[in-house]
XYZ file of C-alpha atoms in Angstrom:
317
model
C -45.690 -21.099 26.632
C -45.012 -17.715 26.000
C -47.142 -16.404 23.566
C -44.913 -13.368 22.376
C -43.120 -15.352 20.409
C -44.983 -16.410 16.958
C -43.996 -19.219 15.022
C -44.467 -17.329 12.066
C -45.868 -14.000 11.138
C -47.835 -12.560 8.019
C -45.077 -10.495 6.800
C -43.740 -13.954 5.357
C -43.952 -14.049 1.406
C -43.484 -16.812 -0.821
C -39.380 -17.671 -1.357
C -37.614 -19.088 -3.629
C -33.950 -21.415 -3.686
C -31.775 -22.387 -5.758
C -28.858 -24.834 -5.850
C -25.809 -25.486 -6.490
C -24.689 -22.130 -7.531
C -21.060 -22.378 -7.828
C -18.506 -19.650 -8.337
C -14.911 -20.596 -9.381
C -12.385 -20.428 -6.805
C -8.773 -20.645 -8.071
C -6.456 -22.228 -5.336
C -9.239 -23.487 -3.916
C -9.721 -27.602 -3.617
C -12.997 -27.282 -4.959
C -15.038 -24.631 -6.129
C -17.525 -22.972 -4.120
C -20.964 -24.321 -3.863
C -23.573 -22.294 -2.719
C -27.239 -22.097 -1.966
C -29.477 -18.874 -2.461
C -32.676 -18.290 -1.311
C -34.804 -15.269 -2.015
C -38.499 -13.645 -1.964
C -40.028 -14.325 -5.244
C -40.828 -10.436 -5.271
C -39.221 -6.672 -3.454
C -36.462 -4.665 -4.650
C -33.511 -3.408 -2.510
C -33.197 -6.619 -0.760
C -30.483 -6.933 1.935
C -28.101 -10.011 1.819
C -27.268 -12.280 4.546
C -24.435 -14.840 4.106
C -25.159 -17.671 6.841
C -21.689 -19.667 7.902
C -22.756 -23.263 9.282
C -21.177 -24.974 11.625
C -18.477 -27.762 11.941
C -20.682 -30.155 12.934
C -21.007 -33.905 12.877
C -23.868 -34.652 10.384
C -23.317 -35.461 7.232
C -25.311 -32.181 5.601
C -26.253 -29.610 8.167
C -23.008 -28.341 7.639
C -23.689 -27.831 4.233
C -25.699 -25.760 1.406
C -28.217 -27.617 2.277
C -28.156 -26.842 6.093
C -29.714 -24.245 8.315
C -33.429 -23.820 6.820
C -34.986 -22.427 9.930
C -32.875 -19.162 9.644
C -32.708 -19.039 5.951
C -36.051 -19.952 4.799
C -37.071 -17.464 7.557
C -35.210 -14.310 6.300
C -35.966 -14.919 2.739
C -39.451 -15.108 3.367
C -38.839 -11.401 5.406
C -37.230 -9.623 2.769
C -33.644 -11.028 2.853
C -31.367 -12.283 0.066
C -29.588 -15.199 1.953
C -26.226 -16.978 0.448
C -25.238 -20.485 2.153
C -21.947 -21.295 0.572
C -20.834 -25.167 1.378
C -17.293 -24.628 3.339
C -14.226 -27.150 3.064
C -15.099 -28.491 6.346
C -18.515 -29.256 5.411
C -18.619 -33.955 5.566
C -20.011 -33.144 2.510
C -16.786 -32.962 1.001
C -13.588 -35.354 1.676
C -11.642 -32.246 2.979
C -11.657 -33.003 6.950
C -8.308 -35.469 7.252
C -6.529 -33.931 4.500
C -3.206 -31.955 5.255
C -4.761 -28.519 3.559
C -2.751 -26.199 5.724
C -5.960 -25.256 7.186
C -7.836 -28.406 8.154
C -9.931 -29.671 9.386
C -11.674 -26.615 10.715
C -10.510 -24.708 7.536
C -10.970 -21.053 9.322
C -8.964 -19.225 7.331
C -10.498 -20.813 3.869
C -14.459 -20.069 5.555
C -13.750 -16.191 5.170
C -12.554 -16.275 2.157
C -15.480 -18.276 1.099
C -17.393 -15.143 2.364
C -15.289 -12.561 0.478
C -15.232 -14.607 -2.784
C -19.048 -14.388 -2.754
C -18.786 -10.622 -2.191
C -16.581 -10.124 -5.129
C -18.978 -12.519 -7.111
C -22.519 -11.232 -6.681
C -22.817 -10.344 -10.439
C -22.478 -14.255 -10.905
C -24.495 -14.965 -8.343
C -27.441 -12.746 -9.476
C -27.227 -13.969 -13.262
C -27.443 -17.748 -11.653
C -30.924 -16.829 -10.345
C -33.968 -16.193 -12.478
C -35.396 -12.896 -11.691
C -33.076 -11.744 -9.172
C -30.609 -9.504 -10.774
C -31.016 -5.647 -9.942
C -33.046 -6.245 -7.230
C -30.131 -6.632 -4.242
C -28.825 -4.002 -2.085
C -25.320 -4.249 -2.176
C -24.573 -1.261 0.351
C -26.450 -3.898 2.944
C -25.130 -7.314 4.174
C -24.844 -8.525 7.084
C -23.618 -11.825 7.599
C -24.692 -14.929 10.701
C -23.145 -18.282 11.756
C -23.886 -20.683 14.491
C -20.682 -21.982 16.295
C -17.886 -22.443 13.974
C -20.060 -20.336 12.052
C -19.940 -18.146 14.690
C -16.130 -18.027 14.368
C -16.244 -17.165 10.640
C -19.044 -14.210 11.585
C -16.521 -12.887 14.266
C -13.746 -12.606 12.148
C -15.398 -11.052 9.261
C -16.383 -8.520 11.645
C -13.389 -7.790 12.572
C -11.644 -10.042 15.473
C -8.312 -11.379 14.730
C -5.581 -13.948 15.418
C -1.866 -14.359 15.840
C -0.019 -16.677 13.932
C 2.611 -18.527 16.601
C 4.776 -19.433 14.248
C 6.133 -15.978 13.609
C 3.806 -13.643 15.181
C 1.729 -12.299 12.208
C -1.701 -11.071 12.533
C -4.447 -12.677 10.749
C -7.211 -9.805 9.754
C -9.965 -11.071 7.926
C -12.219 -8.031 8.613
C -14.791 -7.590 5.751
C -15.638 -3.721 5.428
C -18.816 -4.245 3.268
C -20.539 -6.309 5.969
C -22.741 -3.783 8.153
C -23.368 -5.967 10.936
C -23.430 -9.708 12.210
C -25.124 -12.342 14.230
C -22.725 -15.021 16.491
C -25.015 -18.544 17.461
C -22.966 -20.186 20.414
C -19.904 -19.193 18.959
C -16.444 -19.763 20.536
C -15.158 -17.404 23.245
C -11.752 -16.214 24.699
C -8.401 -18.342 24.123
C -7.287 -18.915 27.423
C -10.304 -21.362 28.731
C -10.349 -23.439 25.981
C -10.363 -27.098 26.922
C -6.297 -28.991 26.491
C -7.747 -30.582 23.150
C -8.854 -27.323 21.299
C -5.483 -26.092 22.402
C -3.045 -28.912 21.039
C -5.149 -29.619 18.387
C -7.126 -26.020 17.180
C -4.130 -23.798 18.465
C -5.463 -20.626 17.007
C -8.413 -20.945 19.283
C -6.171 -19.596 21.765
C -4.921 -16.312 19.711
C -8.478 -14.946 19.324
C -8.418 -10.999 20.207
C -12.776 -10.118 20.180
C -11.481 -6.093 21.018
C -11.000 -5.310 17.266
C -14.712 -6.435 16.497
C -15.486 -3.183 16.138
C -18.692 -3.505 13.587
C -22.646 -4.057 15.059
C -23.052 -7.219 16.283
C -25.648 -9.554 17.751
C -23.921 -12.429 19.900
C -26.768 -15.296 21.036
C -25.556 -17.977 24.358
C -27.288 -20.597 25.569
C -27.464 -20.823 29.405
C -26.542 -24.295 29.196
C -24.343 -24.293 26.466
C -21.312 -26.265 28.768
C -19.155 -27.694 25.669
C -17.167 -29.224 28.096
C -14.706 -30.101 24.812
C -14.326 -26.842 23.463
C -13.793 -24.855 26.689
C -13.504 -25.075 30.791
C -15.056 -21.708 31.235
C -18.824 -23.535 30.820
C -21.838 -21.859 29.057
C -20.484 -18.453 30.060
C -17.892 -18.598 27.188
C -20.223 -18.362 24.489
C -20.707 -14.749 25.629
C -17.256 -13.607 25.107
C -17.465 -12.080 21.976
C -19.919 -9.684 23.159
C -18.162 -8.730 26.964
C -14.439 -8.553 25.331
C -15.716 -6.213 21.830
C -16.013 -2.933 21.406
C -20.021 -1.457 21.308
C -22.006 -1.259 19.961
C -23.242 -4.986 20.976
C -25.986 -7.260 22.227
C -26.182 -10.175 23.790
C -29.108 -12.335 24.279
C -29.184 -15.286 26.309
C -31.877 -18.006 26.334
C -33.065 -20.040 29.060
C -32.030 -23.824 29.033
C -30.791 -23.311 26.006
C -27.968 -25.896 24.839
C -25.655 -25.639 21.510
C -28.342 -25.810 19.379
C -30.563 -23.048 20.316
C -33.421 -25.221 20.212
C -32.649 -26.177 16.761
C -31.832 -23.809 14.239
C -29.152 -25.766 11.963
C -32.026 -28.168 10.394
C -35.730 -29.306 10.700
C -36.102 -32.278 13.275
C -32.195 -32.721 13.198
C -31.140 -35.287 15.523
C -28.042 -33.215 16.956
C -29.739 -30.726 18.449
C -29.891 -32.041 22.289
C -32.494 -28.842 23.350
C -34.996 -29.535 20.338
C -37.951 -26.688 21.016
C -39.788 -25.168 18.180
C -40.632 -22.203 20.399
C -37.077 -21.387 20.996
C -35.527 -22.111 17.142
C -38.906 -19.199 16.712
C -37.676 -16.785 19.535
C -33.890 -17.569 17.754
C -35.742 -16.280 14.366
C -37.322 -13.228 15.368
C -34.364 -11.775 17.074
C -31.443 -12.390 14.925
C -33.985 -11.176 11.760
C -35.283 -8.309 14.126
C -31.723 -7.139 15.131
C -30.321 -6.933 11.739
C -33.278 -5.001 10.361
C -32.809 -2.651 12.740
C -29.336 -2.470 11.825
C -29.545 -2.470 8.428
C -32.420 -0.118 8.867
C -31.413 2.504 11.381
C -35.273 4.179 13.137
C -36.433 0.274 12.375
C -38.317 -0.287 15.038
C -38.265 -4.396 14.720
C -35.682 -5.074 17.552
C -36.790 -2.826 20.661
C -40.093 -5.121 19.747
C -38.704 -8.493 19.383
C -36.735 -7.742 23.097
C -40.375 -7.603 24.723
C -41.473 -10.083 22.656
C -38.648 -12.248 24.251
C -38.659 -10.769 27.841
C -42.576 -10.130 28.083
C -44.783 -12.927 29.544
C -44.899 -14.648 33.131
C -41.930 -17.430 31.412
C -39.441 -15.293 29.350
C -37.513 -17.255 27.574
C -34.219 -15.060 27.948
C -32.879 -11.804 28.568
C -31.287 -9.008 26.766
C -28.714 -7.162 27.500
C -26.953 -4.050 25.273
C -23.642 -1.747 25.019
């Protein structure tokens, strides 16, 4: 055990959550549904909008998903928005022919963006929290497809095929982002994420230009997303502009120990000690970013290094 690492710390304060918060979304399907979760007290809170990922349970990839991270970063001083995406099983949007199914990419940034232009409605839907966000500070965080949505909001792009446009979804009022085991270059995905997720293969990572935190498990293989093995999941950090980190955990698989639910029975690397290492240095890195002098993330690296078993390594640009 490496004792570094807490579990939980006493800067925690009580949180509260509230759901569904939904914003209108004209040509969208549905509206959007959204969960936010705050500290019940503080002023000039930042915001963090958490993407979830694709997914095969039935609400992880939901509102309703992800508490580790977000129960975690409200309780530290965060304002954290978890908007339900089309792709979410939640929602019957998976097999349709939206021009964007089933992985809905295009619509997940958008989601972002629409809750951007809607914080006024999204502060009035919470008792007690209007006034007291920071608008000048958001970052945003998603774990793999997730991971995609964070990478393109902060500012990597695609090529459409079909006639060659570029798709630029880069979101100027996000400071800075976390990627979880997100997806890496185009040209080592696996033959069915290229005949079937073809813009996989267009992704450009050197126009990320913004902060960014990317997270890899060392045994993150997803033999059916890509051929290049665990080292893909790195990608967005090696092929971006800095400034960058990377931080990759030992034995770690797609679920970083467990950070899109409580107990969830998809995560195949379930360890409480690594979902906590996962919490301290995504919340640590964004402070620090948020909060240039903040001395948070140079202490969370030792925390995660330090010890006779580290439980990964860090590595900067």
């Amino acid at each position: 055990m490496n004792e570094p690492i807490p579990a939980a710390d006493t800067s925690s304060a009580p949180v509260l959550s509230v759901s569904p918060i939904v914003l209108p979304a004209r040509g969208r399907p549905v509206d959007l549904q959204m969960r936010v979760s705050a500290p019940v007290t503080g002023s000039e809170l930042p915001i963090l909008l958490i993407s979830h990922g694709h997914g095969p349970s039935n609400h992880l990839s939901s509102l309703n998903g992800y508490a580790p991270l977000a129960n975690y970063f409200a309780a530290r001083g965060f304002v954290v928005i978890q908007p339900t995406h089309l792709d979410s099983k939640t929602l019957p949007f998976r097999g349709s022919d939206h021009r964007d199914a089933p992985l809905f990419w295009q619509s997940r940034a958008e989601d972002m963006k629409r809750i951007l232009d809607g914080l006024d409605a999204v502060e009035g839907a919470v008792v007690g929290l209007a006034g007291r966000l920071d608008r000048s500070k958001v970052a945003v965080m998603g774990h793999s497809m997730g991971g995609h949505t964070a990478s393109v909001l902060l500012g990597a792009r695609h090529v459409d095929r079909r006639d060659g446009t570029e798709a630029n979804f880069a979101e100027p009022r996000i400071n800075a982002g976390v990627l979880l085991a997100a997806p890496g270059r185009g040209d080592t995905v696996s033959p069915f994420v290229a005949e079937h997720y073809p813009f996989f293969s267009t992704i450009d990572f050197s126009t990320m230009t913004a902060p960014a935190l990317v997270v890899a498990g060392d045994k993150d293989d997803s033999p059916h997303l890509t051929v290049a093995g665990a080292d893909w999941h790195a990608d967005p950090y090696f092929l971006s502009p800095s400034p960058k980190s990377l931080v990759t955990l030992f034995d770690a698989g797609h679920g970083l120990g467990g950070v899109s639910g409580y107990d969830a029975a998809e995560t195949t690397d379930e360890n409480p000690e690594r979902v906590a290492a996962v919490q301290l240095l995504t919340w640590a890195y964004l402070r620090t970013a948020l909060y240039p002098g903040d001395s948070a993330w140079p202490k969370a690296q030792s925390a995660l290094t330090g010890g006779s078993t580290p439980l990964g390594r860090v590595e900067s640009k």
